Structure formats: C-alpha cells, structure tokens
Coordinates of C-alpha atoms in Angstrom, one line a residue:
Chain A
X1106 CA 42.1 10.5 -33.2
X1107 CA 44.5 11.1 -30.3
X1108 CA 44.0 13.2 -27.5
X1109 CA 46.5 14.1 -24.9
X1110 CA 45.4 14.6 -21.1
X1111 CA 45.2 18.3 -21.2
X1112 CA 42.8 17.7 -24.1
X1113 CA 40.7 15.1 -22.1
X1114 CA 40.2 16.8 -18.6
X1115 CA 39.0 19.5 -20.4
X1116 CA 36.3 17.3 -22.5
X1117 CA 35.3 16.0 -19.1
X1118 CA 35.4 19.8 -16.9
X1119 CA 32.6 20.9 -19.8
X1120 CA 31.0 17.9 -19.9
X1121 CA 30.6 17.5 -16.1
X1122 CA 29.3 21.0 -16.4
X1123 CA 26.9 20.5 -18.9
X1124 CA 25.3 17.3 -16.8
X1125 CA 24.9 19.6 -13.9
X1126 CA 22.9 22.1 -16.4
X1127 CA 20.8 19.2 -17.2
X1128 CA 20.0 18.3 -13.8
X1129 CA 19.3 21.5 -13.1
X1130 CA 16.9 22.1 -15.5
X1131 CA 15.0 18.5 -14.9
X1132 CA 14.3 19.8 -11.4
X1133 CA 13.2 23.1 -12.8
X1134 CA 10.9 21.2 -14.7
X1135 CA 9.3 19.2 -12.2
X1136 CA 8.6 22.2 -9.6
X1137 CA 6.6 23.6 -12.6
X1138 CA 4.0 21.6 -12.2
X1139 CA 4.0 20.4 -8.2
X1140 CA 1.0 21.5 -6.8
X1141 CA -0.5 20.8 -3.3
X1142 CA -1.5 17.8 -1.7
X1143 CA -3.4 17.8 1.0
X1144 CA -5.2 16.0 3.5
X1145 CA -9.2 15.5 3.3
X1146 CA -10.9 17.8 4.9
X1147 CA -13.0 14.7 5.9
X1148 CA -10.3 13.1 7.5
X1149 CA -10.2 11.4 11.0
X1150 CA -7.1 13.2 13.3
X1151 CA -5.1 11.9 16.0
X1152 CA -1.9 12.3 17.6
X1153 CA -2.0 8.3 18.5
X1154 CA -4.5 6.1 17.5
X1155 CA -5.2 3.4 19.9
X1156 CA -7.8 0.2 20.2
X1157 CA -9.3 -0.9 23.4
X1158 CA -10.9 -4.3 23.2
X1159 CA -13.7 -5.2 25.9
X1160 CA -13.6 -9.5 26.1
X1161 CA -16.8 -9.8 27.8
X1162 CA -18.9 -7.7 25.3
X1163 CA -17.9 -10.6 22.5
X1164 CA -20.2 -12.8 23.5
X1165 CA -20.5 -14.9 20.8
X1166 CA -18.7 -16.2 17.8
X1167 CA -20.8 -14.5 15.4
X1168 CA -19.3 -11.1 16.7
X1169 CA -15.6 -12.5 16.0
X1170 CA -17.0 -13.3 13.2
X1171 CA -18.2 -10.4 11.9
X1172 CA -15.2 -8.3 12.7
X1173 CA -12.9 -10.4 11.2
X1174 CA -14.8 -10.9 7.9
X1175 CA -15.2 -7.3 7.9
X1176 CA -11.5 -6.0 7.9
X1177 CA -10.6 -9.0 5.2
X1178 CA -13.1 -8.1 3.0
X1179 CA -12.4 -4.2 3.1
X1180 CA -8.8 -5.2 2.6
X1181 CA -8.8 -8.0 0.3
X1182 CA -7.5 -10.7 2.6
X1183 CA -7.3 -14.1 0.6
X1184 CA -8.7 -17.1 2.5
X1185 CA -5.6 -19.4 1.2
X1186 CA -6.8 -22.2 3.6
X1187 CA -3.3 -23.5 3.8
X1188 CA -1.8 -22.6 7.7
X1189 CA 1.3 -22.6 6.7
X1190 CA 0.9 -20.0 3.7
X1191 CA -2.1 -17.7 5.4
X1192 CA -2.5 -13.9 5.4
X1193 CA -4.3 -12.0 8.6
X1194 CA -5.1 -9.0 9.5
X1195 CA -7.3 -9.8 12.5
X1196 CA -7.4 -13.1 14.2
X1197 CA -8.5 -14.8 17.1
X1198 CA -6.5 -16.5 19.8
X1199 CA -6.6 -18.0 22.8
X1200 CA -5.7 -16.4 26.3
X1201 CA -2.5 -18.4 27.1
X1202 CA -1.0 -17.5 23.1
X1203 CA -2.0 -13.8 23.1
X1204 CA -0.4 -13.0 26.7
X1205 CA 1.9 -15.8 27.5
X1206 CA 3.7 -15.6 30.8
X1207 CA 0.4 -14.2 32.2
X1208 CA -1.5 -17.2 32.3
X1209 CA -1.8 -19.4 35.3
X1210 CA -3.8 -22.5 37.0
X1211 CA -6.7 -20.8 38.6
X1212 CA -7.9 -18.8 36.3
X1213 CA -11.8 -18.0 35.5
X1214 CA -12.8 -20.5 33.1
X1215 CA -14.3 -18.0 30.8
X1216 CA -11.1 -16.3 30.0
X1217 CA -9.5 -19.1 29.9
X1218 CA -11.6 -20.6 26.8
X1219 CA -12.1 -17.4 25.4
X1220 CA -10.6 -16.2 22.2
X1221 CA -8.8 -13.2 21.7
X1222 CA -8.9 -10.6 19.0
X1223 CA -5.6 -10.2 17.7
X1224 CA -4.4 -7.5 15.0
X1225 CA -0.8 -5.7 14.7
X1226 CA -0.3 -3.8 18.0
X1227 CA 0.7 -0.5 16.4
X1228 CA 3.6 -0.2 18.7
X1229 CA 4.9 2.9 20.2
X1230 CA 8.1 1.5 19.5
X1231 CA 7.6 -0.7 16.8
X1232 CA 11.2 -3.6 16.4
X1233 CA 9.3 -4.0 13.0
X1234 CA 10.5 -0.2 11.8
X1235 CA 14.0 -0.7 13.3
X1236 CA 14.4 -3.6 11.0
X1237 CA 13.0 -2.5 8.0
X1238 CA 15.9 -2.2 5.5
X1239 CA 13.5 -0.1 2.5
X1240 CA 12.0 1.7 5.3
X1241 CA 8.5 0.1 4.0
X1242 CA 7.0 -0.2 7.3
X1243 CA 7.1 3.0 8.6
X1244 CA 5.2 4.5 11.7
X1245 CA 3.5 8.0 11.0
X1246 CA 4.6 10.6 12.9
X1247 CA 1.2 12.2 12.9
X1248 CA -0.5 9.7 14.6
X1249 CA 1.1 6.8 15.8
X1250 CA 0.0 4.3 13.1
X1251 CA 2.7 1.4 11.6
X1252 CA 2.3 1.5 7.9
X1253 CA 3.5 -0.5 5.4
X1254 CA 4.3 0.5 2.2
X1255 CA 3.3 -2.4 -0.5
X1256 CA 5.4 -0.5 -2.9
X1257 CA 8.7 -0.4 -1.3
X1258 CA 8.5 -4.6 0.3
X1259 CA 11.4 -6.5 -1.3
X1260 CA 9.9 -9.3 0.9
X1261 CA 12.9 -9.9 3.2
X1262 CA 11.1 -11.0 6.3
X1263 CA 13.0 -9.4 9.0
X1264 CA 9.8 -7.5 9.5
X1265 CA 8.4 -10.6 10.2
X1266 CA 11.1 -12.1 12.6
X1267 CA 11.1 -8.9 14.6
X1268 CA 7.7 -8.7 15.5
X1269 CA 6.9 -10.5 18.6
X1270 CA 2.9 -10.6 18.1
X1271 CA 3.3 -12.4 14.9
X1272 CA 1.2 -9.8 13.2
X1273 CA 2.7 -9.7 10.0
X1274 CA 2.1 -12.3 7.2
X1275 CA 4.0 -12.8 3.7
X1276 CA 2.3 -13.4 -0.1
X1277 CA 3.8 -16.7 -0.7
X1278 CA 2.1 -16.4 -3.9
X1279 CA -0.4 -14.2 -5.6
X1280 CA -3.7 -13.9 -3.4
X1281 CA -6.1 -13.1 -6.5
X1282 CA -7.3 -16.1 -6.8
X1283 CA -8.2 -16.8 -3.4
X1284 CA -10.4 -13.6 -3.1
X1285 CA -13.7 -14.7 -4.1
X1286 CA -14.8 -12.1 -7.0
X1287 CA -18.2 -11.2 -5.2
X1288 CA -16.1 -9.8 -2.0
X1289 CA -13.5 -8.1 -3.3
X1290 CA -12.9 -4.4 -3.1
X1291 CA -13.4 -2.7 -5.8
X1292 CA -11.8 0.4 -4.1
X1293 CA -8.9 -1.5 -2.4
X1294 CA -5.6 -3.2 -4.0
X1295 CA -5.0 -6.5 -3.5
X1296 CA -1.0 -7.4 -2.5
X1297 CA 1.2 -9.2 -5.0
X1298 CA 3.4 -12.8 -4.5
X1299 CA 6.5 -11.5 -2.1
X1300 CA 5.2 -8.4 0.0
X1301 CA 4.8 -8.6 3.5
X1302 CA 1.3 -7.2 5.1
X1303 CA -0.8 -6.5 7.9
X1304 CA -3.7 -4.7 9.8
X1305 CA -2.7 -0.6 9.4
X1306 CA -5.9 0.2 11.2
X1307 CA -7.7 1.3 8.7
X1308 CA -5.6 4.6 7.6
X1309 CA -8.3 4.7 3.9
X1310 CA -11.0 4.6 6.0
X1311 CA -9.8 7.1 8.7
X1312 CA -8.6 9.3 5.9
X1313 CA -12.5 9.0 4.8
X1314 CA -13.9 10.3 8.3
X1315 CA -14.9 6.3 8.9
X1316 CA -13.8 4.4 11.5
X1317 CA -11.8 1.1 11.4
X1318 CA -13.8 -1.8 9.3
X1319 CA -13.5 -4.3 12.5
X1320 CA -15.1 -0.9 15.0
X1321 CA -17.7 -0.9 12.8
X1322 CA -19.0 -4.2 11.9
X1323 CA -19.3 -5.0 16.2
X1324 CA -20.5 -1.5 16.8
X1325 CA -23.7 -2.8 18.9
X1326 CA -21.6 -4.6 21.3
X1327 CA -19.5 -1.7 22.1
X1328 CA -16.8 -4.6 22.5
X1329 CA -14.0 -2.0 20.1
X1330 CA -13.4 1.5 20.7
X1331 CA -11.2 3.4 18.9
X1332 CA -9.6 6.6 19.9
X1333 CA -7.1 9.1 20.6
X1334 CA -4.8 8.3 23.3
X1335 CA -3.4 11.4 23.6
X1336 CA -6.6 13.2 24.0
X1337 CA -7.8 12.9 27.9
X1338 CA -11.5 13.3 26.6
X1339 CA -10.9 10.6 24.4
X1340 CA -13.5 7.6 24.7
X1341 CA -10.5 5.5 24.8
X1342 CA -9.0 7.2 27.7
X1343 CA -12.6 7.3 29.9
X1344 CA -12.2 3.4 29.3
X1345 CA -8.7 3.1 30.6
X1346 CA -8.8 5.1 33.3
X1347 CA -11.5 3.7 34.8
X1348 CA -11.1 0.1 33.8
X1349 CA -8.1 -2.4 34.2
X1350 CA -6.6 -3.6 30.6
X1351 CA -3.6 -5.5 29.5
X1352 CA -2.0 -5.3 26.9
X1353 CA 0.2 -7.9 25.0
X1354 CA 3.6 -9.0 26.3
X1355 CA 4.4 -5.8 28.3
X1356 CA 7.8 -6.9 29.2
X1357 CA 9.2 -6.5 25.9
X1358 CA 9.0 -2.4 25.8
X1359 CA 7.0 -2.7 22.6
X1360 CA 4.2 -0.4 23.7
X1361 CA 1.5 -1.8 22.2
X1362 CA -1.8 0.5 21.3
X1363 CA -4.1 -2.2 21.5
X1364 CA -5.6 -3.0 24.6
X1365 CA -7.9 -5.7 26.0
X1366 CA -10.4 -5.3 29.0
X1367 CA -10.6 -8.8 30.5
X1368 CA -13.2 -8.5 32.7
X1369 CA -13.2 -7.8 36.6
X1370 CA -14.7 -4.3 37.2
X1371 CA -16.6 -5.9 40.1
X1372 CA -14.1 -6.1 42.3
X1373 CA -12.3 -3.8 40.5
Chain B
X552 CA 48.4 -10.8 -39.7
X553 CA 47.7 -14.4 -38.7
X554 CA 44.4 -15.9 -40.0
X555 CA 43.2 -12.4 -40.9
X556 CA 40.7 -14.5 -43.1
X557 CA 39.1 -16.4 -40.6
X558 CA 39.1 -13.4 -38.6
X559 CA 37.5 -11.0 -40.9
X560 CA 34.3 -14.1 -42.0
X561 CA 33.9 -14.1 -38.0
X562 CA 33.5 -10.2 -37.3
X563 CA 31.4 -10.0 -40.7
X564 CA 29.0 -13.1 -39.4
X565 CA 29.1 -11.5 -35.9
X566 CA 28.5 -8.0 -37.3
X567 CA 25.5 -9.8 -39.1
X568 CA 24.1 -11.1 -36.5
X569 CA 24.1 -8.3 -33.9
X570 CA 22.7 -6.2 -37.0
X571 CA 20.0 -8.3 -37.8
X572 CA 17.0 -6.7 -36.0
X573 CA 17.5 -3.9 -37.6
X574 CA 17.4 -4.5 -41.3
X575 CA 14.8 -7.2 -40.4
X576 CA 12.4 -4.9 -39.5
X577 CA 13.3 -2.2 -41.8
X578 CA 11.0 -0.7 -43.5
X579 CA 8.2 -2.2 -41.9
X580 CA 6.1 0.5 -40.0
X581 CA 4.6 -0.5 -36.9
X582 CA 0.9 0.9 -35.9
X583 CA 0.9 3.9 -34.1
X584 CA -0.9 3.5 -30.7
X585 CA -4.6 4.6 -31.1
X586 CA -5.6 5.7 -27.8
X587 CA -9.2 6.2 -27.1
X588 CA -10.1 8.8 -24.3
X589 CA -14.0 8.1 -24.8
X590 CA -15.2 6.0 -21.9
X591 CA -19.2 6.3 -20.3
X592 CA -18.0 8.8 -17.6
X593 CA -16.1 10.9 -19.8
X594 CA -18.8 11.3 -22.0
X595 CA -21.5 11.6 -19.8
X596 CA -19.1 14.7 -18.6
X597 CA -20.1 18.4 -19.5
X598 CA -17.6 19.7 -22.7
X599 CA -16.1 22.2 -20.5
X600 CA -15.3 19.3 -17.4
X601 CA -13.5 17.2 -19.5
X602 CA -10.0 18.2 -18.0
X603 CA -7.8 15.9 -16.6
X604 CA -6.0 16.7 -13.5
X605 CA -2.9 18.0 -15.2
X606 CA -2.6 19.3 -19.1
X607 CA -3.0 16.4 -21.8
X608 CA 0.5 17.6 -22.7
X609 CA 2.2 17.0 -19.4
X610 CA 0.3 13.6 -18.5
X611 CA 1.9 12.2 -21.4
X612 CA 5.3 12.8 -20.5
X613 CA 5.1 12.8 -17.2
X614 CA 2.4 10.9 -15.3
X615 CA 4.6 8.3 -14.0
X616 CA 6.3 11.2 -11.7
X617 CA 2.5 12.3 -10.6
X618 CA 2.0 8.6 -9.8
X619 CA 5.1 7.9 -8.1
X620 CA 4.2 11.6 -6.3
X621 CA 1.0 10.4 -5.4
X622 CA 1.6 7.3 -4.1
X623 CA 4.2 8.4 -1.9
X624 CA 2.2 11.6 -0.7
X625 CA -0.8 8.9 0.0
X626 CA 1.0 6.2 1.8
X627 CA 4.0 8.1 3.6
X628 CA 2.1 11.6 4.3
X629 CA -1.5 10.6 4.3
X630 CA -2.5 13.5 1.6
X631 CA -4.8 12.1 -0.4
X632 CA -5.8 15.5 -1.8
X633 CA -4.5 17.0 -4.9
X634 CA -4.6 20.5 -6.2
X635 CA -4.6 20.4 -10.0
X636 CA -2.1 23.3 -10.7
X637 CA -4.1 23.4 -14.2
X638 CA -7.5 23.9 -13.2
X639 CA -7.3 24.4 -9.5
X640 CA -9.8 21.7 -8.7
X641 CA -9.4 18.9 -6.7
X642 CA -9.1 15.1 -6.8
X643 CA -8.6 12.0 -4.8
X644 CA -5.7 10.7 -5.2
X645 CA -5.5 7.0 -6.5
X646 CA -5.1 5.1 -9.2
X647 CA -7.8 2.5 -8.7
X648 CA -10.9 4.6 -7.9
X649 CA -9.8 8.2 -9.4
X650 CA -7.8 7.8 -12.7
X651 CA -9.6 4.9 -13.7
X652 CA -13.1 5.8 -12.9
X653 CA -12.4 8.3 -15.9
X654 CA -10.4 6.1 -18.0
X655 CA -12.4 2.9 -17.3
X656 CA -11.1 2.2 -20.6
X657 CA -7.5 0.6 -19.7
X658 CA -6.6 -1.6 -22.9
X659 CA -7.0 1.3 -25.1
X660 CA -5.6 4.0 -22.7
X661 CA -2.8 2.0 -20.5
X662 CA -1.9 -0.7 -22.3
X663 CA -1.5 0.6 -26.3
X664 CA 1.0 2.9 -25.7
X665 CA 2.8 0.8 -23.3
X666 CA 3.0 -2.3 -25.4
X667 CA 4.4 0.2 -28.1
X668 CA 6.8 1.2 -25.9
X669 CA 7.2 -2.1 -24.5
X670 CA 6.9 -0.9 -21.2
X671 CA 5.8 -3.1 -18.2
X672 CA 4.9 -2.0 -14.9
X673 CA 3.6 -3.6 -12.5
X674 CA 0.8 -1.6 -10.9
X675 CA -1.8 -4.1 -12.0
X676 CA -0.3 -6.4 -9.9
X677 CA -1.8 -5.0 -6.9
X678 CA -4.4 -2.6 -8.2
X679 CA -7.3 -4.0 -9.0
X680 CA -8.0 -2.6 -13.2
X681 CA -11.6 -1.9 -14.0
X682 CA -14.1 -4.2 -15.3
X683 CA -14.3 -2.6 -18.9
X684 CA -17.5 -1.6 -20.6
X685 CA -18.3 -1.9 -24.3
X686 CA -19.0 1.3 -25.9

C-alpha cells in the first residue's frame, strides 16, 4: 500500500483527535468516582509544630532510654548494630557534637557530659527540601512538619548531604530482618533497601489526636513538650518565653523547631 | 537474489523461534484466578455491611488509582479520611490496617490475580502483609 503525504497528515489529524477523545474520556472516568478525603476529625492541628527539650529533667539514662525505644518501635527502626549502616530517628549526643562552635573550656560539668536528644530539626527552612530532586521530602504547608515520602525516594542521598544535623539515614539493605518480630508495628510500614528516612514527628500519631511516641513515653519528666509555635498560649511558647533555649547550629539560617533548655533559670 | 536460500531457512528458524511461546502454550488453558473474599472479619460482618469502600466492579479495575489516590492524599495532604462515594461511609485510609483488616486473606485476594496477571508491585516491601488465618 502507498500513501502520499496528503493521505498521511490526514491519518495523523484524526488520529491525534481521536487520542485527545480518549484522554478526555479517561479523566471523565476517574472524576466519576473521586470522592472526599478528609482529615480526622480526631486530628492534632497546628500551624508549626515545634519540640522543646528540657536537659535537666533527663536525669537518667533510663529516660533516654525510654524515648528512644519508643519512637523506633512505633516506627519500625531496625537495630542493624553496624555504625556505619544504622538508621535513627532519635539519638543521643554529646554537647560539643549537637552545638559545635558553642562549646568552650569552662563549662558546667553536667552539660558538658550530658547527652543530648537529637531528632530531625523540622527546619523552617529545611536545605533537605531545596535538594530533593522527586520532591520526596516535602515540608507541609499546614504545619511546618518535613515529610518524607517513602514512595517517591530514589535513594540519591543529596537529602542526606544537605542536612547539616545528620538526621537523615539510608536503608543500605532491607531492615526486616533486624526488627525483632515481637516489636514491630503491626500498624506501621517498615522502609525498603534504598530509601532515605527519618523522624517526621509523629504526623500518624498526630493525625490520631496522640502526641509524638518520644512526648509520651518521658511524659512524667516533663523533659518534651510539644506544641504550637505559632500559638502564643501554646505550652511551647510559655516555655520559651520564659526560659533561655538553643537551638542547633543557629548560624546556618536553618531554623530549626527543636529546642533544648540547657539549664540556668537561676541566674536567668 | 543472492543466497535467498540461506536467507529464507534463517527468517523461517527466526520466525520460529520468536513464535514459539505461542504455539507452545496453545491450547493449554491456564486456571482462572479463584479469589476468595471470605476472611473472619468479613464474615463476622452483618449481610448488609459487607460493602467495600467503592463498587466490587470499580475495585477491580481500578483500585490501583484509589491506592495511588490514597497514598498521596495521606502522605502529601494529611487526609486520612475517605468518603466512599458508594455508600457514603467512611474509612481510614491505609493499606496496612484498613484494606487488609477486611481482606486479611492476601494470597487468595492480592496475590492470585496478580500472579495471573504477572503483575508485581512492590507494596509489600514496605507494608507489613497480615499474619493470615486458616479458615
């Protein structure tokens, strides 16, 4: 069969045509059955969550502990054992890693030895989200929070490099079997080998009307409060206005939401 | 031609080879998937409740939009609420604790059709499937 050109552009002009008709109809088809989604009524609102961490109310390691074990187990955290290869959510540190630059010679002995509870900052202006290439992490407009989306990770690691709180870890390989069957989460994924992940504070449990896993495991010490910073009521504001805090490596214009009470309201 | 021979034994051995599948399975019928919708919580549901939360007809053409919907509506906008625009009532959405707390039955209900259809994704990677009970 031959066909001149007059013959083919016309073949393609209805053809063309008739693939716009089929689009059109496929997205017919789909509003036909998009109903609402909406948020629980349960749900926990803010316009920016925020984390204040009181040092002195940790008083013992049992407390770290307990907050730690806490958030992994909600969130399936595998205990790999291997440094080089580990995932964390929340962590401890010591004084002159968590706020280098603030450190110095004379300083109480208490802080000094003391560790630090360290989790993604949920930055105001997060270099994680600027980086992103899939737009995975994401911060919600809403309220402030840094997500990341487990779905849309290709595992690239610029996530990683950007974040100067080294808050983010990646699944070198697959973390099933280092979750020990009696503590995993039934109602929680785990992550698969090449995703990148960290703390989100909580946003399941929020979206539940709970507060975050590591807020309440220490709840008797008081040591975490969780709030709205936007909100001048807000627990979290009382505490800061009132209090001196710090928060982690202020002169890189991250804006971090998480911040630590060190101690001296005495003088204060 | 030159060699038209040789040429014409190649295409036929090449036509027979790409051709093979095809009249090496013909004939033979492969099993229909046999999907099983009766797990403990279905049953233990009242007749009328039985629903899921779109029409049977429509979840099985299209419930990996809904998924891909509901993931994205979860993770990205926080809604974890859905409005069944069949029955009007409404469900959690998740995989893990909502779809499968009904269909707690995953080999027969995930995994026939999609070996049938030789389909593999990868939510179980992730997701954590039910522990499945014996009827």
């Amino acid at each position: 069969m031959s066909m001149d050109r007059r013959q083919f552009i016309k073949i393609a002009g209805i053809s063309t045509v008739l693939g716009f008709g089929g689009t059109l109809g496929l997205s017919k088809l789909k509003d036909s059955w998009a109903s609402e989604m909406l948020q629980s009524p349960e749900a926990l609102n803010a316009k920016h969550w925020a984390m204040v961490i009181d040092v002195k109310k940790l008083t013992s390691e049992e407390h770290y502990d307990k907050a730690i074990s806490a958030c992994h187990r909600a969130h399936n955290v595998p205990n790999i054992g291997n440094p080089k290869e580990e995932v964390k959510w929340l962590w401890k540190e010591t004084y002159e890693h968590a706020f280098p630059g603030m450190e110095q010679e004379y300083m109480p002995e208490g802080i000094k030895h003391k560790p630090f509870l360290l989790l993604c900052n949920h930055c105001e202006n997060p270099p994680c989200v600027r980086v992103c290439p899939t737009k995975a992490t994401f911060k919600r407009e809403s309220d402030g929070i840094v997500m990341q989306d487990m779905h849309r990770c290709i595992g690239c690691r610029f996530c990683m490099a950007a974040c100067p709180f080294g808050a983010r870890s990646f699944n070198w390989r697959d973390p099933r079997p280092f979750i020990k069957e009696q503590d995993e989460n039934k109602e929680f994924p785990t992550r698969t080998k090449g995703v990148v992940e960290k703390c989100t504070f909580c946003y399941e449990r929020l979206a539940k009307g709970e507060m975050p896993a590591c807020v309440e495991a220490v709840k008797d010490t008081k040591a975490l409060v969780f709030g709205d910073l936007s909100d001048p009521n807000s627990e979290v504001r009382k505490i800061l206005s009132t209090h001196y805090s710090i928060r982690r490596k202020p002169e890189l214009g991250t804006q971090p939401s998480v911040y630590y009470l060190i101690g001296g309201e005495e003088n204060a | 031609m030159y060699d038209s021979g040789k040429i014409i034994v190649g295409l036929l051995i090449f036509v027979g080879i790409v051709t093979f599948p095809f009249y090496y399975n013909a004939g033979k019928a492969v099993a229909k998937p046999d999907l099983k919708l009766d797990t403990p919580v279905i049953q233990q549901m009242p007749e009328a409740e039985r629903k899921c939360v779109e029409t049977k007809e429509f979840m099985r053409g299209g419930h990996m939009q809904l998924l891909n919907n509901w993931r994205d509506s979860v993770v990205r906008e926080g809604n974890r609420v859905y409005v069944s625009s069949n029955t009007g009532k409404r469900h959690t959405m998740s995989l893990q604790n909502t779809c499968m707390n009904c269909h707690s039955n995953k080999k027969k209900f995930c995994d026939e059709c999609h070996n049938y259809m030789v389909v593999k994704p990868y939510c179980w990677d992730c997701h954590i499937q039910p522990k499945e009970k014996e009827l």
